[in-house]
Amino acid sequence: MDSLGLLIDGFGIALQWHNLMWAFVGVLLGTAVGILPGIGPALTVALLLPVTYTLNPVSAFIMFAGIYYGGMYGGSTTSILLNTPGESGSIITALEGNKMARSGRATAALATAAIGSFVAGTLGTIALTFAAPALADMALVFGPAEYFALIILGFTTISSVLGKTPSRGLLSLFLGLALGVVGIDLQTGQARFTFGLLPLLDGIHVVVVAVGLFAVGETLFLASQTKGAGDIINVKGWTWLSREDLSRSWKPWIRGSMLGFPIGGLPTGGAEIPTFLSYAIEKRLSDKPEEFGEGAIEGVAGPEAANNAAAAGVLVPLLTLGLPTSATAAIMLAAFQQFNLQPGPLIFVNNPELVWGLIASLYIGNLMLLLLNLPLAPLWARLLKIPAPFLYGGILVFATLGTYSLNNSVFDVGLMYLIGVLGYCMRLVDVPVAPAVIGMILGPMAEQQFRRALAISQGDPAIFYSRPISATLLGLAFIALISVPLYRYWQSRN
Amino acid sequence: MNRHTRIELGFAVAVILLGLYLLIGSGDINLGSGYDRIGPRFFPYLIAAGLLITALTMLLESWFRRQQASDLNVKFIPLIYIASGLLLCVFTLERLGFIISVSLMFIFIARAFNSRRSLRDAGVGLVLGITIYFIFTSGLGLVLPTGILSGVL
């Protein structure tokens, strides 16, 4: 059956009333956590993992997808009204959208962001519908050596792009890898770095690490900052676009989507790159380039669309290769593992109802988000008025709840707080935390594939460089590793 | 050398020590038996090397840029409040139960964010704790510690 037929089956699943309800819960939660500073989709999905143990996996993933897309919509609202980008993908929106809001054009900025997110999300989901099965077919030939090479490529690109210097991104990655080693070695059954503690034999759960780094680390960091929060811009009335704003917005939406999806879909990650590219292109193409930096609507429309299309793109390597390229995708991978599902080419064969139900729900969730965000933006903006003491107190209560519920263990809670302190130190010294989360979940997979590949080749390392796909991927990883420092060195000499 | 640089150097040194620990500790991992050619020590060695290299690079970067580093202003008192709240929560979670324990933590976190009305915060924390408790235990089937309230809940 072709993609279209499978997608129609997917709609049959996603349109069941209880799945519609989970999608709605997801987009509501997603929008809320996207707006609230200090929480994001990665943390939210991590906190909900223990709660969804008993849920049907299809419903759980439909909710997670709603949170994932909803977080993007909510994040742009906060960037525009408060000028605090929640994630690197909305830096540009904060730059240009906040300027618009300050000059009294908040409703136009919110509208172009919301509609642009809808257009890009829908175009991205359409592209996902057709690209994912095709890529999954190609990935069927991947053996352990190819998977290992692919993970190494992901490691090097994700880490060297994030962070002030490549060494910091890589340091974060290795910290995550080290946390991933703790526990019983799957191949030999030997305990590694468990310090004789029973709860560590099963390894450290990625939820413990993600919640510690994101919730506790962030709370500690914000509490210790001397500067206060910025001022929030009030919005009143309906969010809508005038005819002129619409005619200035629609091309940037489409161009942004076309940039965002392919770059976001690469196994190298990097949702912020298309937003920067889109901003540069819109500035060049605009009749009024002088407006850029002062609140040009094209500078919100294009990057927002790019950001959302990239979010759809990230799902391609996640679903077809099992390769997460963002922190949220890493947590979603943990969610798949919780339900004993392994994303990759076979999931399209073995669990079509899950994959296609999920993809169909992305179309539905996008429509729900447009309807929820366009007229109700002023209402959502009120969430920004929750006082900081209550907001962060609440975040830590939920962090404790989610972590405890993993294994009903106080040990996990204590470990999560401790990892939060590590996260705080990393924030202080500009070491990004996302590579640690990705390394923690992919590290054990990399090791397993590496050992499997060498078992197949009977110990001959040539398996990695004599097979064309794996050799190419490793070569690209090497180029990524050396090109960023070389480029910066070259830049500093000129 | 300002505080920011000192913290960065301290962090890098701490990671170097961690890397050394991994390097030494990897040698103590039982090899086990079986047909595995690589064994359980290889990856930990690799990670230890990675930590040592990246932390050394960061150390050098911070050292050579110490002149340009912008200073860092950190308030310590909020950190102490949060740390106390977390410690209190971890040590009382099972004895006092989820509701009381997180309410106590809530007061400390709120105080770290400049709230001076601890009685009000206690009320908000208690309402939040009770709401969460009932939604997640009765509604979603989780088990949360009841502690000293076990007779009531």
PDB file of N, CA, C and O in Angstrom, chain A residues 73-123:
ATOM      1  N   TYR A  73       4.391  26.464  19.136  1.00  0.00           N
ATOM      2  CA  TYR A  73       3.465  27.602  19.090  1.00  0.00           C
ATOM      3  C   TYR A  73       3.608  28.467  20.338  1.00  0.00           C
ATOM      4  O   TYR A  73       3.738  29.680  20.251  1.00  0.00           O
ATOM      5  N   GLY A  74       3.586  27.820  21.493  1.00  0.00           N
ATOM      6  CA  GLY A  74       3.657  28.570  22.743  1.00  0.00           C
ATOM      7  C   GLY A  74       4.964  29.321  22.861  1.00  0.00           C
ATOM      8  O   GLY A  74       5.000  30.450  23.335  1.00  0.00           O
ATOM      9  N   GLY A  75       6.045  28.678  22.417  1.00  0.00           N
ATOM     10  CA  GLY A  75       7.369  29.307  22.523  1.00  0.00           C
ATOM     11  C   GLY A  75       7.432  30.615  21.765  1.00  0.00           C
ATOM     12  O   GLY A  75       8.053  31.580  22.224  1.00  0.00           O
ATOM     13  N   SER A  76       6.750  30.687  20.610  1.00  0.00           N
ATOM     14  CA  SER A  76       6.825  31.934  19.854  1.00  0.00           C
ATOM     15  C   SER A  76       6.060  33.039  20.569  1.00  0.00           C
ATOM     16  O   SER A  76       6.473  34.200  20.541  1.00  0.00           O
ATOM     17  N   THR A  77       4.960  32.701  21.253  1.00  0.00           N
ATOM     18  CA  THR A  77       4.214  33.713  22.009  1.00  0.00           C
ATOM     19  C   THR A  77       5.111  34.360  23.061  1.00  0.00           C
ATOM     20  O   THR A  77       5.163  35.585  23.198  1.00  0.00           O
ATOM     21  N   THR A  78       5.839  33.510  23.814  1.00  0.00           N
ATOM     22  CA  THR A  78       6.717  34.047  24.847  1.00  0.00           C
ATOM     23  C   THR A  78       7.839  34.885  24.241  1.00  0.00           C
ATOM     24  O   THR A  78       8.189  35.945  24.774  1.00  0.00           O
ATOM     25  N   SER A  79       8.383  34.419  23.119  1.00  0.00           N
ATOM     26  CA  SER A  79       9.474  35.171  22.501  1.00  0.00           C
ATOM     27  C   SER A  79       9.004  36.560  22.104  1.00  0.00           C
ATOM     28  O   SER A  79       9.707  37.546  22.301  1.00  0.00           O
ATOM     29  N   ILE A  80       7.783  36.629  21.550  1.00  0.00           N
ATOM     30  CA  ILE A  80       7.278  37.909  21.053  1.00  0.00           C
ATOM     31  C   ILE A  80       6.922  38.838  22.212  1.00  0.00           C
ATOM     32  O   ILE A  80       7.283  40.006  22.216  1.00  0.00           O
ATOM     33  N   LEU A  81       6.254  38.298  23.222  1.00  0.00           N
ATOM     34  CA  LEU A  81       5.751  39.173  24.282  1.00  0.00           C
ATOM     35  C   LEU A  81       6.770  39.440  25.378  1.00  0.00           C
ATOM     36  O   LEU A  81       6.704  40.449  26.051  1.00  0.00           O
ATOM     37  N   LEU A  82       7.711  38.539  25.566  1.00  0.00           N
ATOM     38  CA  LEU A  82       8.613  38.674  26.711  1.00  0.00           C
ATOM     39  C   LEU A  82      10.072  38.778  26.287  1.00  0.00           C
ATOM     40  O   LEU A  82      10.938  39.082  27.097  1.00  0.00           O
ATOM     41  N   ASN A  83      10.355  38.529  25.018  1.00  0.00           N
ATOM     42  CA  ASN A  83      11.727  38.567  24.507  1.00  0.00           C
ATOM     43  C   ASN A  83      12.651  37.574  25.212  1.00  0.00           C
ATOM     44  O   ASN A  83      13.827  37.857  25.430  1.00  0.00           O
ATOM     45  N   THR A  84      12.114  36.430  25.642  1.00  0.00           N
ATOM     46  CA  THR A  84      12.979  35.388  26.192  1.00  0.00           C
ATOM     47  C   THR A  84      12.774  34.130  25.369  1.00  0.00           C
ATOM     48  O   THR A  84      11.828  33.393  25.600  1.00  0.00           O
ATOM     49  N   PRO A  85      13.631  33.886  24.393  1.00  0.00           N
ATOM     50  CA  PRO A  85      13.473  32.683  23.593  1.00  0.00           C
ATOM     51  C   PRO A  85      13.693  31.446  24.444  1.00  0.00           C
ATOM     52  O   PRO A  85      14.696  31.324  25.141  1.00  0.00           O
ATOM     53  N   GLY A  86      12.716  30.523  24.416  1.00  0.00           N
ATOM     54  CA  GLY A  86      12.814  29.323  25.242  1.00  0.00           C
ATOM     55  C   GLY A  86      13.835  28.341  24.689  1.00  0.00           C
ATOM     56  O   GLY A  86      14.470  27.603  25.417  1.00  0.00           O
ATOM     57  N   GLU A  87      13.993  28.319  23.347  1.00  0.00           N
ATOM     58  CA  GLU A  87      14.959  27.400  22.756  1.00  0.00           C
ATOM     59  C   GLU A  87      15.646  28.126  21.617  1.00  0.00           C
ATOM     60  O   GLU A  87      15.175  29.175  21.173  1.00  0.00           O
ATOM     61  N   SER A  88      16.731  27.554  21.126  1.00  0.00           N
ATOM     62  CA  SER A  88      17.565  28.284  20.175  1.00  0.00           C
ATOM     63  C   SER A  88      16.813  28.589  18.885  1.00  0.00           C
ATOM     64  O   SER A  88      17.103  29.569  18.211  1.00  0.00           O
ATOM     65  N   GLY A  89      15.794  27.778  18.548  1.00  0.00           N
ATOM     66  CA  GLY A  89      15.058  27.996  17.318  1.00  0.00           C
ATOM     67  C   GLY A  89      14.226  29.268  17.316  1.00  0.00           C
ATOM     68  O   GLY A  89      13.829  29.745  16.263  1.00  0.00           O
ATOM     69  N   SER A  90      13.922  29.819  18.502  1.00  0.00           N
ATOM     70  CA  SER A  90      13.085  31.018  18.509  1.00  0.00           C
ATOM     71  C   SER A  90      13.870  32.284  18.861  1.00  0.00           C
ATOM     72  O   SER A  90      13.281  33.297  19.210  1.00  0.00           O
ATOM     73  N   ILE A  91      15.188  32.226  18.749  1.00  0.00           N
ATOM     74  CA  ILE A  91      16.004  33.417  19.015  1.00  0.00           C
ATOM     75  C   ILE A  91      15.617  34.541  18.053  1.00  0.00           C
ATOM     76  O   ILE A  91      15.441  35.693  18.450  1.00  0.00           O
ATOM     77  N   ILE A  92      15.464  34.175  16.772  1.00  0.00           N
ATOM     78  CA  ILE A  92      15.167  35.190  15.759  1.00  0.00           C
ATOM     79  C   ILE A  92      13.781  35.782  15.978  1.00  0.00           C
ATOM     80  O   ILE A  92      13.589  36.995  15.871  1.00  0.00           O
ATOM     81  N   THR A  93      12.809  34.898  16.315  1.00  0.00           N
ATOM     82  CA  THR A  93      11.465  35.383  16.587  1.00  0.00           C
ATOM     83  C   THR A  93      11.495  36.404  17.713  1.00  0.00           C
ATOM     84  O   THR A  93      10.809  37.424  17.653  1.00  0.00           O
ATOM     85  N   ALA A  94      12.278  36.112  18.744  1.00  0.00           N
ATOM     86  CA  ALA A  94      12.366  37.034  19.873  1.00  0.00           C
ATOM     87  C   ALA A  94      12.955  38.354  19.408  1.00  0.00           C
ATOM     88  O   ALA A  94      12.494  39.436  19.771  1.00  0.00           O
ATOM     89  N   LEU A  95      13.967  38.287  18.569  1.00  0.00           N
ATOM     90  CA  LEU A  95      14.652  39.485  18.095  1.00  0.00           C
ATOM     91  C   LEU A  95      13.689  40.409  17.365  1.00  0.00           C
ATOM     92  O   LEU A  95      13.555  41.583  17.675  1.00  0.00           O
ATOM     93  N   GLU A  96      13.005  39.854  16.367  1.00  0.00           N
ATOM     94  CA  GLU A  96      12.203  40.688  15.479  1.00  0.00           C
ATOM     95  C   GLU A  96      10.782  40.859  16.022  1.00  0.00           C
ATOM     96  O   GLU A  96      10.234  41.953  15.977  1.00  0.00           O
ATOM     97  N   GLY A  97      10.215  39.772  16.571  1.00  0.00           N
ATOM     98  CA  GLY A  97       8.834  39.816  17.039  1.00  0.00           C
ATOM     99  C   GLY A  97       8.672  40.736  18.233  1.00  0.00           C
ATOM    100  O   GLY A  97       7.676  41.457  18.343  1.00  0.00           O
ATOM    101  N   ASN A  98       9.625  40.732  19.134  1.00  0.00           N
ATOM    102  CA  ASN A  98       9.513  41.605  20.298  1.00  0.00           C
ATOM    103  C   ASN A  98       9.578  43.073  19.886  1.00  0.00           C
ATOM    104  O   ASN A  98       8.888  43.919  20.459  1.00  0.00           O
ATOM    105  N   LYS A  99      10.386  43.381  18.872  1.00  0.00           N
ATOM    106  CA  LYS A  99      10.433  44.757  18.339  1.00  0.00           C
ATOM    107  C   LYS A  99       9.066  45.162  17.799  1.00  0.00           C
ATOM    108  O   LYS A  99       8.590  46.271  18.031  1.00  0.00           O
ATOM    109  N   MET A 100       8.426  44.230  17.064  1.00  0.00           N
ATOM    110  CA  MET A 100       7.092  44.503  16.537  1.00  0.00           C
ATOM    111  C   MET A 100       6.112  44.766  17.671  1.00  0.00           C
ATOM    112  O   MET A 100       5.332  45.721  17.624  1.00  0.00           O
ATOM    113  N   ALA A 101       6.174  43.906  18.689  1.00  0.00           N
ATOM    114  CA  ALA A 101       5.245  44.036  19.804  1.00  0.00           C
ATOM    115  C   ALA A 101       5.441  45.378  20.511  1.00  0.00           C
ATOM    116  O   ALA A 101       4.482  46.024  20.933  1.00  0.00           O
ATOM    117  N   ARG A 102       6.693  45.787  20.627  1.00  0.00           N
ATOM    118  CA  ARG A 102       6.977  47.043  21.316  1.00  0.00           C
ATOM    119  C   ARG A 102       6.460  48.260  20.554  1.00  0.00           C
ATOM    120  O   ARG A 102       6.198  49.304  21.140  1.00  0.00           O
ATOM    121  N   SER A 103       6.340  48.112  19.223  1.00  0.00           N
ATOM    122  CA  SER A 103       5.814  49.247  18.468  1.00  0.00           C
ATOM    123  C   SER A 103       4.310  49.083  18.233  1.00  0.00           C
ATOM    124  O   SER A 103       3.768  49.636  17.288  1.00  0.00           O
ATOM    125  N   GLY A 104       3.666  48.299  19.095  1.00  0.00           N
ATOM    126  CA  GLY A 104       2.211  48.220  19.041  1.00  0.00           C
ATOM    127  C   GLY A 104       1.664  47.229  18.029  1.00  0.00           C
ATOM    128  O   GLY A 104       0.482  47.254  17.719  1.00  0.00           O
ATOM    129  N   ARG A 105       2.528  46.378  17.491  1.00  0.00           N
ATOM    130  CA  ARG A 105       2.044  45.425  16.484  1.00  0.00           C
ATOM    131  C   ARG A 105       2.083  43.997  17.015  1.00  0.00           C
ATOM    132  O   ARG A 105       2.349  43.054  16.279  1.00  0.00           O
ATOM    133  N   ALA A 106       1.814  43.835  18.322  1.00  0.00           N
ATOM    134  CA  ALA A 106       1.887  42.505  18.941  1.00  0.00           C
ATOM    135  C   ALA A 106       0.919  41.529  18.284  1.00  0.00           C
ATOM    136  O   ALA A 106       1.282  40.381  18.016  1.00  0.00           O
ATOM    137  N   THR A 107      -0.322  41.977  18.001  1.00  0.00           N
ATOM    138  CA  THR A 107      -1.301  41.038  17.442  1.00  0.00           C
ATOM    139  C   THR A 107      -0.868  40.558  16.064  1.00  0.00           C
ATOM    140  O   THR A 107      -1.029  39.383  15.738  1.00  0.00           O
ATOM    141  N   ALA A 108      -0.293  41.457  15.258  1.00  0.00           N
ATOM    142  CA  ALA A 108       0.164  41.039  13.933  1.00  0.00           C
ATOM    143  C   ALA A 108       1.309  40.044  14.053  1.00  0.00           C
ATOM    144  O   ALA A 108       1.361  39.048  13.326  1.00  0.00           O
ATOM    145  N   ALA A 109       2.224  40.294  14.987  1.00  0.00           N
ATOM    146  CA  ALA A 109       3.361  39.385  15.171  1.00  0.00           C
ATOM    147  C   ALA A 109       2.879  38.008  15.617  1.00  0.00           C
ATOM    148  O   ALA A 109       3.327  36.977  15.099  1.00  0.00           O
ATOM    149  N   LEU A 110       1.934  37.984  16.583  1.00  0.00           N
ATOM    150  CA  LEU A 110       1.410  36.706  17.066  1.00  0.00           C
ATOM    151  C   LEU A 110       0.672  35.975  15.950  1.00  0.00           C
ATOM    152  O   LEU A 110       0.792  34.750  15.810  1.00  0.00           O
ATOM    153  N   ALA A 111      -0.081  36.730  15.139  1.00  0.00           N
ATOM    154  CA  ALA A 111      -0.845  36.091  14.076  1.00  0.00           C
ATOM    155  C   ALA A 111       0.074  35.517  13.011  1.00  0.00           C
ATOM    156  O   ALA A 111      -0.128  34.383  12.570  1.00  0.00           O
ATOM    157  N   THR A 112       1.083  36.269  12.593  1.00  0.00           N
ATOM    158  CA  THR A 112       1.944  35.736  11.542  1.00  0.00           C
ATOM    159  C   THR A 112       2.739  34.543  12.062  1.00  0.00           C
ATOM    160  O   THR A 112       3.007  33.598  11.315  1.00  0.00           O
ATOM    161  N   ALA A 113       3.063  34.548  13.347  1.00  0.00           N
ATOM    162  CA  ALA A 113       3.757  33.397  13.921  1.00  0.00           C
ATOM    163  C   ALA A 113       2.842  32.182  13.953  1.00  0.00           C
ATOM    164  O   ALA A 113       3.242  31.071  13.580  1.00  0.00           O
ATOM    165  N   ALA A 114       1.588  32.390  14.386  1.00  0.00           N
ATOM    166  CA  ALA A 114       0.662  31.259  14.522  1.00  0.00           C
ATOM    167  C   ALA A 114       0.303  30.682  13.154  1.00  0.00           C
ATOM    168  O   ALA A 114       0.361  29.467  12.949  1.00  0.00           O
ATOM    169  N   ILE A 115      -0.066  31.568  12.207  1.00  0.00           N
ATOM    170  CA  ILE A 115      -0.458  31.048  10.885  1.00  0.00           C
ATOM    171  C   ILE A 115       0.763  30.463  10.185  1.00  0.00           C
ATOM    172  O   ILE A 115       0.688  29.423   9.534  1.00  0.00           O
ATOM    173  N   GLY A 116       1.916  31.139  10.336  1.00  0.00           N
ATOM    174  CA  GLY A 116       3.144  30.617   9.740  1.00  0.00           C
ATOM    175  C   GLY A 116       3.490  29.247  10.305  1.00  0.00           C
ATOM    176  O   GLY A 116       3.907  28.338   9.571  1.00  0.00           O
ATOM    177  N   SER A 117       3.300  29.063  11.612  1.00  0.00           N
ATOM    178  CA  SER A 117       3.550  27.760  12.224  1.00  0.00           C
ATOM    179  C   SER A 117       2.611  26.712  11.649  1.00  0.00           C
ATOM    180  O   SER A 117       3.013  25.569  11.410  1.00  0.00           O
ATOM    181  N   PHE A 118       1.359  27.127  11.416  1.00  0.00           N
ATOM    182  CA  PHE A 118       0.386  26.187  10.858  1.00  0.00           C
ATOM    183  C   PHE A 118       0.785  25.784   9.434  1.00  0.00           C
ATOM    184  O   PHE A 118       0.821  24.600   9.102  1.00  0.00           O
ATOM    185  N   VAL A 119       1.101  26.788   8.617  1.00  0.00           N
ATOM    186  CA  VAL A 119       1.475  26.511   7.228  1.00  0.00           C
ATOM    187  C   VAL A 119       2.713  25.609   7.200  1.00  0.00           C
ATOM    188  O   VAL A 119       2.739  24.571   6.527  1.00  0.00           O
ATOM    189  N   ALA A 120       3.735  25.984   7.972  1.00  0.00           N
ATOM    190  CA  ALA A 120       4.981  25.223   7.965  1.00  0.00           C
ATOM    191  C   ALA A 120       4.770  23.842   8.561  1.00  0.00           C
ATOM    192  O   ALA A 120       5.302  22.850   8.057  1.00  0.00           O
ATOM    193  N   GLY A 121       3.990  23.788   9.650  1.00  0.00           N
ATOM    194  CA  GLY A 121       3.743  22.494  10.285  1.00  0.00           C
ATOM    195  C   GLY A 121       3.037  21.552   9.325  1.00  0.00           C
ATOM    196  O   GLY A 121       3.359  20.363   9.241  1.00  0.00           O
ATOM    197  N   THR A 122       2.056  22.098   8.567  1.00  0.00           N
ATOM    198  CA  THR A 122       1.312  21.260   7.633  1.00  0.00           C
ATOM    199  C   THR A 122       2.192  20.842   6.456  1.00  0.00           C
ATOM    200  O   THR A 122       2.235  19.669   6.089  1.00  0.00           O
ATOM    201  N   LEU A 123       2.924  21.807   5.873  1.00  0.00           N
ATOM    202  CA  LEU A 123       3.820  21.465   4.764  1.00  0.00           C
ATOM    203  C   LEU A 123       4.873  20.451   5.235  1.00  0.00           C
ATOM    204  O   LEU A 123       5.174  19.481   4.535  1.00  0.00           O
TER     205      LEU A 123
END
